[in-house]
Structure formats: structure tokens, C-alpha cells
Amino acid sequence: MSNPLYPLHAYCFSLFICSLSRFSVDLTDCYYEQFHLISKDPSFTVRSDGAIVAVAEVSVTTRGRTFSVLAEDNTGRESELEVHLAIAPQKKERTGILKRTKRRWSPPPLEIPENDLGPFPKAVETIRSDSEAKEPVYYEISGPGVDQGFFTLDRETGILYVHQTIDREKIPKFIVIVSAFSRRTNQQSDQPLDLAINVLDKNDNAPEFKDSLQFTVLEQSNPGTVVGQVNGTDKDEENTFRTKIKYTLLSGTDLFAIHPETGVITTVTNTLDREDKEKQLVIVQLQDMFGASDGLSTTGTATITVGDINDNPPTFTKTSYEASVPENESEKLILRIPVVDRDLINTPNWVSKFVITKGNENGNFRIDTDPKTNDGLLYVSKPLDYEKTKSIKLDVMARNVAELTGTTAQWSSIPVNVNVIDVDEGPEFTAPTIRFIVKENVPNNTLIGTYTASDPETKSSDGIKYYKVTDPASWISVDKNTGELRVANTIDRESNFVQDGIYNITMKAVDSTSKTGMGKVILQVEDENDNIPVVPISDLVICETQGKFGSVLVVAEDKDQPPFSAPFTFSLPTDKDGKWSVTRLNDTTATLNQIQDLPTGIYSVPVVIKDLQGFGDKQTVKVRICNCVNGVCKDRPSSISLGPLALLAMLLPLALLLLLCILLAFFCRTKGDKIELEDAGDGGGILLKSNTEGRGEEVVRL
């Protein structure tokens, strides 16, 4: 034998039969714990404790009987050993020979083979109670196995019979209750016996796949990469050699391997290529008895999906491209650039990103990706000028969202030549925007500047006319032939049309073919000292305080800008009356102080206010001295001016009162007159027929 096992003693297999229907032999000296033992003769089985048991009636001649036992150690080494049976003299006892002894009331668990085909009923064992030695007894049996019709017990002899085939995978064990009764008293002569009947397993179930055989592994994975694990199960008795499964690949061994004990599938090569074959089908075999020739097996097909990596860069379908675009156009698609990528569609390994690596320094172009086709979409994003650039050479690179891996390939680029198409354009001003500085209040007809245009192709200004498009305050006139700008009305920097000193004018130039060009003129209006400081609030209040003189703040404003405005100077005129004094508080404010005891009333106080340039005049400030409540003059007269609607609202009640008096007089005059009304019969007592559209006779005139 190759791969010899641990040595087994020869006497372990010299067995003698003392019952041809059933026997067992103890192999405690044979080191059975180190082996998996399987009988190759279906009439025998090897129990988990190492005992060889006959599971069917055995016929042995005088020459004996021989069968084989397959032994496998824990490392998987196998040996096949022969067992020799011989008939022993029944009266002679010798060591190692089975001997019939007196049955006790507490026998060990009985064992019967599964799937026994009969004939039935078949005797299993004779049950004897110790009380039978004292008096005649009879036996009864009960329990699930009896209720289901599997077992009966001969009342007189105590022989236990089995009546049908039993499947261990459905019922591995029975517990029946055996009772002994005195024939004389019909009373129990012994305690009831719980008798265990174990169903011995046979290898009658092929292993099955426990889980789905669907696995995934990335392409180009290194050898030894775990793909997944196949899990098998067997309905036969657990933890026996009959349920020890061996895993084998029957196909795909050039790419994959499977561990015979764990079922783990691994790669054996790094050549898996999703683009070549996305799904690999391999046949997996499950064998019980760890692959023994007399074991049972099952096969299944495992599907191994090869996952994608970005090992293929996008490639262009052409070597170069050419596109054309009219000048002055923007946000226009000018070219579609298709690419091919062998990686998995709609994944980062397949989705392309395009980059303009050369020729787009001025930002005239952009390139996007079509999400449906993965094509590159080249747009002109800023207008091009044919007179400046007639063609542009671009380099476009195609790459993926994911980085390349598992390949030496690089991202590729392609040249794209963009031709600019000349368009007959309208005139162009010398600059889109021009700025002129002008002082406010300059005389009319003062020349501000000239703003002209020319034809982009000929560079000539012949035949071009100039017009204003917008001039909000009508301050400018334009010479339509020369483009001269002159003052038409007084320019005022403090006007609402001026924002931060800026006044905007829109111009257009029209050539002989009525094509138009637009331009913008910015007037930067310089300030002049044409406004003096003023006091916008002249009605000031001083609340009279006993024993104290009051004061008020005088705040001045100047519409001019520095240096023609604040800081201001405040003073009283030379002919002052000695009742007031003024003190400068800050650049725009002064304090007007009362310096004499003055009665309540209104006082007009002249104050001289001048700007930084000394330009100013006398301002009259009205100051009211009064008794105050919460800072408000309590004796301040109210001056109310009523408008027409207010007068009408006051007169309306009087008019209504007058109308009411007239109506009362009318009712009093007609009260005594009785007016009979003729019923026309169809008025319902409510409405009167009338074809009169004019006014009635009874009309009250006011």
C-alpha cells in the first residue's frame, strides 16, 4: 500500500460470529480514533465508537467470510484493510469473542439500520425484565414509534419487531416505553423502561450545494486571489465520514482551483480578461466519504463573473479632426469626437473625460462629454475674430474618470484644426468703451471728444454714420459724419442721472449696408464748486429750562464733493444782536448757543456757513424757544390746511341733513291725502305694470 497508515494489529480484524443476525466487536485496541472507517460490505457498518456492527442477517460458511474496511487518517491518507469472519464454537469462551449473556431490564440503546427492505416484521431484540425470574409477566409498549406503526412488542415473548423501512434523515431516533406486568395481578412488576432505538445511518444521500454558485473576481487578479467559497451539505449523519465532503473542479482548472476540504475557489493565473470573456462557467463536484469510490456525488455549475478594471484607455476612431466656425459666434457645438473604450460601459472605467491640452490659451473653446454616447463635444465658448486669427490648432486628450491600472498603455491625444470663417461684419468702434473727462457747467457746444468706427475688413471709416442710442439727460450732441461729441445742455454733476460722477451714453455706427456696430461712451464728470453749504432743517427747538440757557445743533450740507464741500466753517455775521453764539462741533455740524435770557417764541438766527474753499453765504436758522413736554413744545400752534376733499367731507353731513328736512316736510304735506291704487289683478300686490321710461310725476327737486 502507498501512504501507509498507522499500524493496525491483525487481531483487530479476526472476528467471530456468535449471532448471524447481529453482532458487534469492540476495537478499543485498534486506535480507531485516528481513522475514518467505512465498511465496503453493506451488511456491516462501523459505528462512531469503532465497533463493527452487522446491520443485516449475515451468512457465514465454515470457511468464514471476508470484507473490506476503508480507513483514512486525518491527513487524507487512505488504506483498505480486510476483515475476516469465522464461526466460533458456542460453548468455548475466548478473549475477544462475543458472548450471549442474560438480558437485563436496562439494556443499552438498540440500533437498527435505515432503509432496511425487510421482509417485515423483523425481530430486533428480546426484552426481558428482571421480575420475570420471580413470576410470569407480559409486556406492553408505547410511544411515538409505536403510534406511527414502526414497532410492536410480542406480549408473551418480549420480542421487539420493526414493521417498515425507516429513513434516518427523517427520524434518527425513537424513544419507546416498555412496561412489564404480572400475569397474576396485572400490576406493573417493574418500573417502565425508556428504551432508545437509534437508526443507523447509511450513505444514502448525495451532498447538496448550500448556497448560490455566483462569484465575482477582478480581471488580472494575482494567482491565489480568493474568488469565493462553495458550501456543501449532506443529510447523512453529521461528523462522520459519510458526510465529509470533498470539493473538486471538473472544468476551468486552467484558471481556477478549489480547496478539497474548504471549498474555497482561488485563481491560478493572472490572465483573466473581462474584455475577452466576462463570465467563466466551471463545474464543481461534491463527493461525500471525501471522494471514496463508493461515495455519492453531485455536480453544479458555478458562474464566475470577471470584474472590470480600467486596463483599456479610450481610443480615437480617427488620427485627426477638422472643424469650422464663423467668427463672432459663441456657445456653439462645432465638432463631435467619438472614442472607443473596451471597459465596462457606464462605469468610471468607461466614461471619458476630454482635455484641451494645447491651443486654448485664450479660453475660446471648451469640451464636454456626451453622457449617452461618450463622445467628446467641442464648443466655441468665446467669439473668434477672423481678422485676428484665421485658424487654431488644438490638441485634445481623452482619458477616463478612473485612472489606468493593469496596463502599460497611456492616455492618447489627437490634433484638431479649427478654421475661422470670415463674416461680413458691421462697423467696429475704435474701442468697445471710451471714457472722456468733462467738467460740469462747461458751455454748450464745447467739444468733448471724437468716437469713430471702421469696417473690420477694410479698416476704413468711409460712409459710416454716428448716432446716439441713449443720452438720458440730453447733454450731448453727435456729429453723424465725424463722430464728434459736443455739450448740448448744461452738465450737472449733482444730477440724478450721474452715479458716482459717471454719466453713460450709448452710440451706434451704421455703414452703407445698414450694418450696425455699438459702442459706449462714459463721461466722467468733474465737480465744480457750484453749490454752497445749506441747512436743510431750519426749524429747531430749544426747550426752556429754568435758570439755564439752551442750545441746538445746526447741521449743514453741500452737494459738491471734496475739496468743494466739508469741512465747513460756522460764524455769526458782524451785525449780530448778542443773543446767540456759534461753536463748530465737527466738519458739518455746529452748536448754536443761547447767551441771553429770551422769552418763548420763534427767533430767526443768521449763521454764515462756508465750505473748504471759503465759498458760502448767510443761512437763516429758525429757532423756537418753548415749554416742552417729552421734548415737544406743548404750546406749539397747529396749522392745519384742509384740502378740497376734507372740505367736501365736512359739508356732506350738512347736505344730508338738509335733504332729510325737505323729505320730512314733503311727508307731512301729503299725510292727509288718501291715494287709492287700482289693483290690475296681475301684480301680485307688489309690482305695478308700467311702460313709462321717463321720470315720474312725483319728483322732489333739491
XYZ file of C-alpha atoms in Angstrom:
702
model
C 0.000 0.000 0.000
C 1.191 3.524 -0.728
C 0.964 6.165 2.008
C 0.664 3.534 4.793
C -1.492 4.320 7.790
C -0.627 3.920 11.407
C -0.061 0.183 12.046
C -3.170 -1.808 12.893
C -2.976 -5.059 14.820
C -4.014 -8.097 12.877
C -6.150 -9.402 15.710
C -8.386 -6.383 15.399
C -9.862 -7.949 12.291
C -10.152 -11.590 13.360
C -13.795 -11.626 14.422
C -16.032 -14.487 15.420
C -19.756 -14.651 14.937
C -21.975 -15.666 17.816
C -25.204 -14.397 16.214
C -25.790 -14.443 12.491
C -28.417 -11.718 12.665
C -26.465 -9.070 14.527
C -23.140 -8.673 16.283
C -20.690 -6.001 17.318
C -16.989 -6.009 18.127
C -15.115 -3.537 20.319
C -12.000 -2.144 18.608
C -10.622 -0.141 21.504
C -7.142 -1.501 20.951
C -7.073 -0.526 17.296
C -6.655 3.235 17.693
C -9.844 3.765 15.704
C -9.957 7.399 16.856
C -7.211 8.180 14.368
C -9.167 6.980 11.332
C -12.383 7.286 9.406
C -13.629 3.708 8.997
C -16.144 2.767 6.300
C -17.353 -0.750 5.626
C -17.436 -1.687 1.963
C -19.875 -4.530 2.707
C -23.407 -3.066 3.011
C -24.246 -5.777 5.600
C -21.898 -4.100 8.074
C -21.290 -0.629 9.412
C -18.603 0.884 11.623
C -20.013 2.929 14.472
C -18.512 6.143 15.719
C -17.059 4.295 18.709
C -15.137 1.969 16.355
C -17.403 -1.074 16.713
C -18.201 -3.092 13.591
C -21.887 -3.957 13.591
C -23.888 -6.280 11.339
C -26.901 -4.374 10.080
C -28.487 -7.293 8.274
C -28.599 -11.060 8.570
C -25.164 -12.426 7.757
C -24.405 -15.813 6.304
C -21.018 -17.250 7.160
C -19.771 -20.619 5.938
C -17.268 -22.790 7.675
C -14.641 -21.186 5.506
C -15.533 -17.820 7.004
C -16.368 -14.534 5.306
C -14.165 -11.640 4.246
C -14.994 -7.970 3.573
C -13.047 -4.748 3.414
C -12.944 -1.624 5.585
C -11.706 1.656 4.126
C -9.547 3.581 6.614
C -8.471 7.205 6.165
C -6.399 9.206 8.606
C -6.728 12.899 9.373
C -4.272 13.878 6.652
C -6.282 12.196 3.900
C -4.093 9.101 3.502
C -6.147 6.001 2.729
C -5.785 2.245 3.179
C -8.088 -0.638 2.507
C -7.972 -3.447 5.115
C -9.554 -6.867 5.076
C -11.771 -8.179 7.885
C -12.061 -11.973 8.253
C -15.131 -13.562 9.915
C -15.179 -17.101 11.287
C -17.729 -19.222 13.205
C -16.614 -19.801 16.777
C -17.569 -22.777 18.958
C -20.568 -21.641 21.013
C -19.547 -23.402 24.258
C -15.981 -22.246 24.276
C -15.165 -18.839 25.588
C -12.111 -16.962 24.471
C -10.869 -13.421 24.722
C -12.345 -11.074 22.113
C -15.320 -13.404 21.280
C -18.872 -12.065 21.665
C -20.788 -13.974 24.318
C -24.567 -14.014 24.892
C -25.344 -13.032 28.442
C -28.568 -12.693 30.375
C -30.592 -9.679 29.356
C -31.098 -7.051 31.965
C -34.129 -4.772 32.270
C -31.907 -1.776 31.390
C -30.316 -2.768 28.061
C -28.109 -0.399 26.088
C -29.742 1.563 23.238
C -30.838 -0.648 20.368
C -29.670 0.060 16.833
C -31.432 -0.718 13.579
C -30.242 0.097 10.062
C -32.045 2.647 7.987
C -33.613 1.728 4.661
C -33.916 -1.979 5.615
C -36.104 -3.581 2.957
C -37.379 -6.416 5.140
C -39.081 -8.862 4.960
C -41.246 -7.412 7.715
C -41.992 -7.786 10.525
C -38.388 -8.349 11.531
C -37.216 -9.160 15.046
C -34.960 -6.548 16.536
C -34.316 -7.644 20.104
C -35.838 -9.629 23.009
C -36.723 -7.542 26.036
C -36.559 -9.227 29.446
C -37.452 -7.814 32.822
C -35.638 -8.961 35.969
C -39.063 -9.505 37.517
C -39.611 -12.409 35.082
C -37.369 -14.561 37.306
C -39.880 -14.225 40.150
C -43.214 -14.590 38.375
C -44.714 -14.843 34.904
C -45.044 -11.466 33.213
C -46.337 -9.981 29.981
C -45.093 -6.888 28.156
C -46.610 -3.759 26.625
C -45.005 -0.983 24.539
C -45.984 2.620 23.795
C -44.518 5.771 22.402
C -44.193 7.694 19.096
C -42.569 4.832 17.222
C -45.417 2.530 18.238
C -48.140 5.065 17.442
C -46.682 5.537 13.958
C -46.664 1.806 13.294
C -42.922 1.292 13.236
C -42.628 -1.097 16.191
C -44.584 -3.792 18.028
C -43.672 -5.940 21.024
C -44.763 -9.581 21.445
C -46.783 -9.534 24.627
C -45.701 -13.019 25.696
C -42.104 -13.305 24.497
C -40.937 -9.671 24.718
C -39.577 -9.771 21.174
C -39.418 -6.279 19.601
C -40.372 -6.181 15.901
C -39.874 -3.478 13.258
C -42.585 -3.306 10.591
C -41.381 -0.907 7.897
C -38.432 0.792 6.333
C -37.096 3.753 8.359
C -35.319 6.830 6.979
C -32.765 8.100 9.474
C -32.795 11.545 7.875
C -36.435 11.843 8.892
C -36.367 10.050 12.265
C -32.865 9.411 13.628
C -34.004 8.039 16.984
C -37.029 6.540 18.734
C -37.817 6.513 22.442
C -40.364 3.797 23.271
C -41.697 2.904 26.710
C -41.715 -0.787 27.662
C -43.730 -1.937 30.673
C -43.802 -5.374 32.390
C -46.995 -6.619 34.132
C -47.590 -9.524 36.486
C -49.824 -12.166 34.881
C -51.269 -12.889 38.278
C -52.164 -9.387 39.439
C -51.979 -7.390 36.130
C -49.923 -4.868 38.095
C -46.609 -3.497 36.899
C -43.895 -5.826 38.070
C -41.052 -3.433 37.273
C -40.520 0.242 36.576
C -41.325 1.279 32.938
C -38.284 1.268 30.678
C -37.449 4.150 28.318
C -35.856 2.233 25.508
C -33.782 4.183 22.949
C -33.733 2.816 19.412
C -31.099 4.501 17.229
C -31.408 4.353 13.459
C -28.031 3.569 11.989
C -27.015 5.798 9.122
C -26.261 4.577 5.618
C -24.694 6.669 2.930
C -27.949 7.141 1.066
C -27.836 10.926 0.492
C -25.651 12.671 -2.005
C -24.200 16.013 -0.903
C -26.016 19.194 -1.961
C -24.988 22.767 -2.657
C -25.959 25.002 0.211
C -25.532 28.440 -1.362
C -25.740 30.087 -4.766
C -22.816 29.397 -7.081
C -22.388 33.034 -8.153
C -18.969 34.628 -7.663
C -17.017 37.687 -8.844
C -13.308 38.314 -9.216
C -11.468 41.240 -10.820
C -9.686 40.667 -14.071
C -5.898 40.294 -13.918
C -6.105 39.228 -10.270
C -2.927 37.651 -8.957
C -2.766 33.864 -8.606
C -4.183 32.783 -5.255
C -6.840 35.506 -5.151
C -9.959 34.211 -3.403
C -12.946 34.064 -5.755
C -15.481 32.666 -3.294
C -16.401 29.620 -1.268
C -18.597 26.703 -2.290
C -20.601 25.364 0.645
C -21.932 21.812 0.530
C -24.158 19.933 2.925
C -25.134 16.267 3.387
C -28.257 14.924 5.053
C -26.454 11.850 6.381
C -25.161 11.692 9.941
C -23.050 14.685 10.837
C -19.388 14.413 11.734
C -18.995 11.050 10.050
C -17.006 10.013 7.045
C -20.266 9.703 5.127
C -20.781 13.464 5.362
C -17.202 14.541 4.842
C -17.345 16.405 1.523
C -14.568 16.657 -0.983
C -14.689 19.615 -3.408
C -13.369 19.157 -6.947
C -13.345 21.264 -10.102
C -14.253 19.258 -13.187
C -13.602 22.188 -15.563
C -11.863 25.559 -15.595
C -8.773 24.192 -13.856
C -6.565 26.261 -16.137
C -7.904 29.391 -14.445
C -9.174 28.324 -11.036
C -8.526 25.865 -8.217
C -10.672 24.715 -5.322
C -9.562 23.538 -1.896
C -10.782 19.953 -1.471
C -11.853 20.429 2.161
C -12.952 24.084 2.476
C -14.422 24.612 -1.000
C -12.612 27.950 -1.401
C -12.101 28.806 -5.082
C -8.948 30.729 -5.971
C -7.304 31.924 -9.159
C -4.293 30.084 -10.556
C -3.342 32.686 -13.163
C -3.368 36.429 -13.714
C -4.662 36.159 -17.269
C -8.379 36.694 -16.595
C -9.571 39.292 -19.102
C -13.109 40.665 -18.831
C -12.938 42.092 -22.317
C -12.151 38.607 -23.647
C -14.725 36.672 -21.570
C -16.869 38.284 -18.919
C -18.347 35.110 -17.382
C -16.472 31.884 -16.655
C -18.520 28.722 -16.095
C -16.853 25.968 -14.060
C -18.303 22.627 -12.964
C -17.943 21.895 -9.247
C -18.294 18.358 -7.873
C -19.254 17.487 -4.293
C -18.300 13.961 -3.110
C -19.130 12.503 0.272
C -16.879 9.987 2.014
C -14.246 12.534 0.929
C -14.177 11.240 -2.598
C -14.173 7.490 -1.941
C -15.067 5.418 -4.991
C -18.232 4.073 -3.362
C -19.374 7.521 -2.184
C -22.101 9.682 -3.664
C -21.537 12.877 -5.629
C -23.317 15.942 -7.018
C -22.210 18.452 -9.629
C -23.174 22.064 -10.164
C -22.132 24.909 -12.435
C -20.541 27.927 -10.786
C -20.728 31.270 -12.605
C -17.656 33.425 -12.012
C -18.150 36.984 -13.245
C -14.901 38.699 -14.153
C -14.961 42.234 -12.730
C -13.667 45.189 -14.703
C -10.556 47.252 -14.085
C -9.543 50.272 -16.148
C -6.989 48.491 -18.301
C -8.204 49.999 -21.590
C -7.835 53.738 -22.300
C -10.305 55.395 -24.673
C -9.052 55.455 -28.254
C -9.953 57.813 -31.092
C -11.527 56.495 -34.284
C -9.522 58.912 -36.471
C -5.999 60.250 -36.487
C -7.057 63.924 -36.723
C -10.127 66.155 -36.943
C -11.024 69.459 -38.593
C -13.831 71.883 -37.747
C -15.067 75.291 -38.902
C -16.801 78.097 -37.036
C -17.982 81.545 -38.171
C -16.369 84.443 -36.424
C -18.267 86.223 -33.653
C -20.234 83.114 -32.670
C -20.142 81.583 -29.193
C -21.571 78.633 -27.269
C -21.870 76.633 -30.469
C -21.089 72.925 -30.946
C -18.516 72.702 -33.727
C -17.284 69.085 -33.518
C -18.243 65.665 -32.133
C -15.261 63.416 -31.353
C -16.141 59.718 -30.867
C -13.949 57.349 -28.848
C -13.931 53.592 -28.232
C -13.389 52.082 -24.782
C -13.488 48.331 -24.160
C -14.067 48.637 -20.435
C -17.437 48.129 -18.754
C -19.982 50.609 -20.108
C -21.311 53.362 -17.833
C -18.632 52.862 -15.203
C -15.765 55.223 -14.273
C -13.517 52.872 -16.273
C -15.518 53.655 -19.431
C -16.734 57.243 -19.018
C -14.391 59.586 -20.886
C -13.077 62.981 -19.870
C -11.668 65.235 -22.594
C -8.988 67.864 -22.026
C -7.729 70.519 -24.461
C -4.015 70.339 -23.784
C -2.857 72.858 -26.385
C -4.195 75.842 -28.350
C -6.826 77.077 -25.899
C -4.724 79.586 -24.051
C -7.318 82.340 -24.642
C -10.184 80.175 -23.436
C -12.127 80.284 -26.718
C -13.083 76.588 -26.520
C -14.458 74.053 -24.100
C -15.059 70.321 -24.478
C -17.705 68.241 -22.705
C -18.668 64.550 -22.700
C -21.935 63.307 -24.152
C -23.347 61.165 -21.288
C -25.164 58.846 -23.718
C -22.559 58.208 -26.407
C -19.347 59.030 -24.503
C -18.328 61.302 -27.415
C -16.353 64.486 -26.911
C -18.345 67.658 -27.700
C -16.158 70.592 -28.763
C -17.745 74.041 -28.352
C -16.570 77.548 -29.171
C -17.251 79.404 -25.936
C -15.831 82.864 -26.805
C -16.234 84.591 -30.186
C -13.325 84.368 -32.599
C -12.158 87.197 -34.877
C -11.264 86.166 -38.409
C -9.258 89.363 -38.903
C -7.033 88.345 -35.962
C -6.985 84.551 -36.219
C -7.900 82.544 -39.283
C -7.261 79.080 -37.798
C -6.377 77.490 -34.476
C -4.645 74.185 -33.881
C -5.840 72.267 -30.792
C -4.641 69.082 -29.124
C -7.414 67.080 -27.403
C -6.664 64.302 -24.900
C -9.156 61.554 -23.986
C -8.924 59.949 -20.563
C -11.269 58.194 -18.123
C -12.775 59.208 -14.812
C -10.795 56.331 -13.236
C -7.046 56.065 -13.501
C -5.478 53.357 -15.649
C -4.352 50.155 -13.944
C -3.004 46.816 -15.044
C -1.751 48.162 -18.359
C 1.229 49.985 -19.829
C -0.992 51.981 -22.195
C -1.166 55.779 -21.867
C -3.844 58.382 -22.496
C -3.901 59.382 -26.159
C -4.271 62.792 -27.830
C -5.444 63.901 -31.257
C -4.884 67.135 -33.277
C -7.944 69.242 -34.134
C -7.677 72.123 -36.644
C -10.376 74.801 -36.245
C -10.905 77.137 -39.217
C -12.477 80.556 -38.564
C -14.939 81.628 -41.277
C -14.986 85.310 -42.290
C -18.323 87.103 -41.846
C -19.282 90.483 -43.337
C -19.486 92.412 -40.092
C -20.819 95.776 -39.152
C -18.506 98.658 -38.257
C -16.493 98.443 -35.090
C -15.719 101.380 -32.831
C -12.107 102.062 -32.019
C -12.855 100.591 -28.599
C -15.998 98.961 -27.203
C -15.977 101.578 -24.441
C -14.381 105.030 -24.403
C -14.067 107.446 -21.485
C -13.975 111.258 -21.596
C -13.415 113.632 -18.686
C -15.587 116.760 -18.692
C -16.235 119.445 -16.118
C -19.750 120.245 -15.130
C -21.250 123.557 -16.231
C -18.988 123.827 -19.300
C -20.526 125.995 -22.042
C -22.749 124.453 -24.667
C -21.066 123.346 -27.921
C -17.854 122.553 -26.023
C -16.051 119.670 -27.802
C -15.824 116.630 -25.537
C -14.087 114.212 -27.910
C -14.480 112.062 -31.024
C -15.710 108.448 -31.091
C -15.349 106.769 -34.502
C -15.680 103.304 -36.052
C -14.248 101.446 -39.047
C -15.060 98.436 -41.226
C -13.285 95.327 -39.779
C -12.323 94.083 -43.232
C -11.229 97.323 -44.966
C -10.254 99.246 -41.805
C -11.886 102.288 -43.432
C -14.375 104.698 -41.832
C -15.780 105.962 -45.122
C -19.544 106.097 -45.312
C -20.115 105.391 -41.615
C -22.703 107.489 -39.759
C -22.880 108.010 -35.982
C -25.947 108.253 -33.768
C -26.885 108.393 -30.126
C -28.858 105.437 -28.777
C -29.184 106.591 -25.162
C -28.449 110.014 -23.620
C -30.710 110.210 -20.529
C -30.315 113.934 -19.832
C -29.783 115.037 -23.473
C -26.459 116.623 -22.593
C -24.594 115.548 -25.729
C -24.880 116.184 -29.481
C -23.186 113.914 -32.049
C -21.921 114.863 -35.461
C -23.190 111.980 -37.560
C -20.395 112.325 -40.127
C -17.370 112.769 -37.873
C -18.426 111.236 -34.560
C -17.627 114.426 -32.644
C -19.287 114.736 -29.230
C -20.210 118.237 -28.014
C -22.056 119.650 -24.995
C -25.710 120.280 -25.864
C -27.082 121.179 -22.412
C -25.578 122.127 -19.048
C -23.868 119.161 -17.441
C -24.594 118.944 -13.729
C -22.618 116.517 -11.639
C -25.273 116.674 -8.916
C -27.953 115.409 -11.340
C -29.779 112.150 -10.609
C -28.524 110.842 -13.965
C -24.973 110.858 -12.636
C -23.872 107.975 -10.411
C -20.550 108.360 -8.634
C -19.549 111.013 -11.169
C -20.285 108.716 -14.159
C -22.731 109.503 -16.991
C -23.308 106.802 -19.668
C -24.105 107.284 -23.343
C -24.728 104.527 -25.910
C -23.586 105.073 -29.511
C -24.107 103.224 -32.769
C -22.248 103.334 -36.062
C -24.100 102.431 -39.298
C -22.329 101.635 -42.561
C -23.653 101.965 -46.115
C -25.195 98.474 -45.991
C -27.088 99.366 -42.767
C -24.918 97.051 -40.674
C -24.564 98.407 -37.172
C -21.879 98.476 -34.539
C -22.458 99.530 -30.951
C -20.232 101.390 -28.524
C -20.383 103.011 -25.111
C -19.230 106.483 -24.067
C -18.510 107.142 -20.401
C -18.428 110.770 -19.275
C -16.503 111.218 -16.076
C -17.973 114.487 -14.804
C -15.579 116.576 -12.728
C -17.026 118.594 -9.907
C -17.044 122.382 -9.647
C -17.769 124.428 -6.576
C -21.223 125.424 -7.736
C -23.119 124.677 -4.513
C -22.889 126.427 -1.153
C -23.476 124.776 2.204
C -27.124 124.939 3.321
C -29.088 123.970 6.422
C -31.852 121.563 5.282
C -33.664 121.702 8.636
C -34.186 125.307 9.789
C -36.980 124.832 12.372
C -35.063 123.910 15.527
C -36.445 123.679 19.069
C -34.926 124.722 22.400
C -36.876 123.506 25.433
C -36.922 126.251 28.081
C -35.218 125.253 31.327
C -35.415 127.434 34.426
C -32.043 129.019 35.163
C -30.308 127.561 32.094
C -29.657 128.667 28.542
C -30.398 126.163 25.759
C -28.601 125.186 22.586
C -29.297 123.370 19.297
C -27.224 121.574 16.672
C -27.028 123.130 13.238
C -26.195 120.556 10.503
C -25.143 121.799 7.043
C -24.990 120.010 3.660
C -23.181 120.697 0.385
C -23.952 118.844 -2.881
C -20.403 119.328 -4.082
C -17.656 116.808 -3.499
C -14.387 117.400 -1.660
C -12.480 119.629 -1.826
C -15.522 121.815 -2.603
C -17.574 120.837 0.433
C -16.808 119.946 4.075
C -15.194 120.686 6.399
C -17.378 123.784 6.923
C -16.784 126.926 8.910
C -19.598 128.446 11.032
C -19.800 132.068 12.219
C -22.279 134.822 13.089
C -22.497 137.983 10.938
C -20.801 141.119 12.090
C -24.124 142.788 12.923
C -25.097 140.080 15.393
C -27.518 141.021 18.149
C -25.581 139.427 21.030
C -28.276 136.861 21.854
C -26.511 133.863 20.280
C -23.104 132.321 19.815
C -21.966 129.502 17.490
C -19.297 126.834 18.078
C -18.067 124.342 15.425
C -18.642 120.757 16.578
C -17.292 118.732 13.594
C -16.847 119.024 9.805
C -20.590 119.516 9.099
C -22.124 120.496 12.466
C -22.035 123.465 14.830
C -23.689 124.221 18.165
C -25.910 127.346 18.328
C -25.946 128.548 21.937
C -28.414 130.884 23.643
C -26.398 133.510 25.620
C -29.245 135.717 26.845
C -32.453 135.056 28.733
C -35.077 135.081 25.994
C -38.847 134.703 26.215
C -40.603 131.846 24.443
C -41.148 132.378 20.754
C -39.615 131.988 17.315
C -36.236 133.551 16.514
C -34.536 133.884 13.138
C -30.805 133.487 13.669
C -28.446 134.256 10.750
C -25.427 131.910 10.514
C -22.651 132.238 7.954
C -21.569 128.801 6.633
C -18.708 128.361 4.143
C -17.087 125.290 2.507
C -13.407 124.373 2.439
C -12.774 126.836 -0.377
C -14.437 129.663 1.582
C -17.454 129.601 -0.721
C -20.703 130.152 1.184
C -23.330 132.578 2.399
C -25.526 133.542 5.289
C -28.182 130.944 6.223
C -31.198 131.803 8.392
C -31.906 129.249 11.091
C -35.307 129.386 12.785
C -35.147 128.523 16.474
C -38.262 128.040 18.620
C -37.936 128.511 22.389
C -40.864 126.893 24.187
C -42.090 124.966 27.184
C -41.726 121.269 26.388
C -43.352 118.016 27.365
C -41.210 114.994 26.477
C -39.097 117.178 24.199
C -42.092 118.617 22.266
C -43.392 122.172 22.549
C -46.714 121.929 24.393
C -47.871 125.384 23.263
C -46.845 124.901 19.669
C -49.696 126.171 17.457
C -51.146 123.739 14.980
C -51.538 124.961 11.453
C -53.927 122.755 9.537
C -54.670 123.259 5.880
C -57.742 121.489 4.584
C -57.869 120.299 1.020
C -60.945 120.063 -1.214
C -61.754 116.520 -0.150
C -61.606 117.469 3.521
C -63.989 120.407 2.910
C -66.309 118.120 0.970
C -66.291 115.630 3.841
C -67.277 118.401 6.244
C -70.099 119.724 4.009
C -71.575 116.326 3.132
C -73.291 115.809 6.556
C -74.893 119.291 6.258
C -76.247 118.461 2.797
C -77.694 115.198 4.050
C -79.346 116.968 6.979
C -80.938 119.497 4.613
C -82.261 116.694 2.394
C -83.768 114.957 5.404
C -85.650 118.143 6.405
C -87.134 118.506 2.896
C -88.302 114.905 2.885
C -89.973 115.307 6.282
C -91.799 118.418 5.059
C -92.990 116.525 1.996
C -94.347 113.625 4.054
C -96.142 115.976 6.405
C -97.868 117.725 3.471
C -99.123 114.542 1.844
C -100.052 112.674 5.007
C -103.762 113.630 4.932
C -104.285 112.804 1.249
C -105.593 109.326 0.578
C -104.483 107.848 -2.702
C -106.391 104.873 -3.998
C -104.431 102.382 -6.022
C -106.260 100.281 -8.539
C -105.310 96.599 -8.490
C -104.762 95.465 -12.017
C -105.099 91.882 -10.876
C -101.773 90.547 -12.060
C -99.323 92.446 -9.964
C -99.380 90.091 -7.078
C -99.944 93.064 -4.818
C -96.333 94.022 -5.213
C -95.372 95.167 -8.702
C -97.209 97.592 -10.995
C -97.227 97.452 -14.767
C -95.596 100.420 -16.360
C -94.274 101.206 -19.800
C -93.101 104.647 -18.693
C -89.365 105.060 -19.080
C -89.267 108.762 -18.263
C -89.249 110.264 -14.811
C -92.362 110.051 -12.736
C -94.624 112.846 -11.832
C -93.681 112.836 -8.180
C -90.127 114.175 -8.242
C -88.526 116.022 -5.423
C -86.162 118.741 -6.579
C -83.400 119.939 -4.255
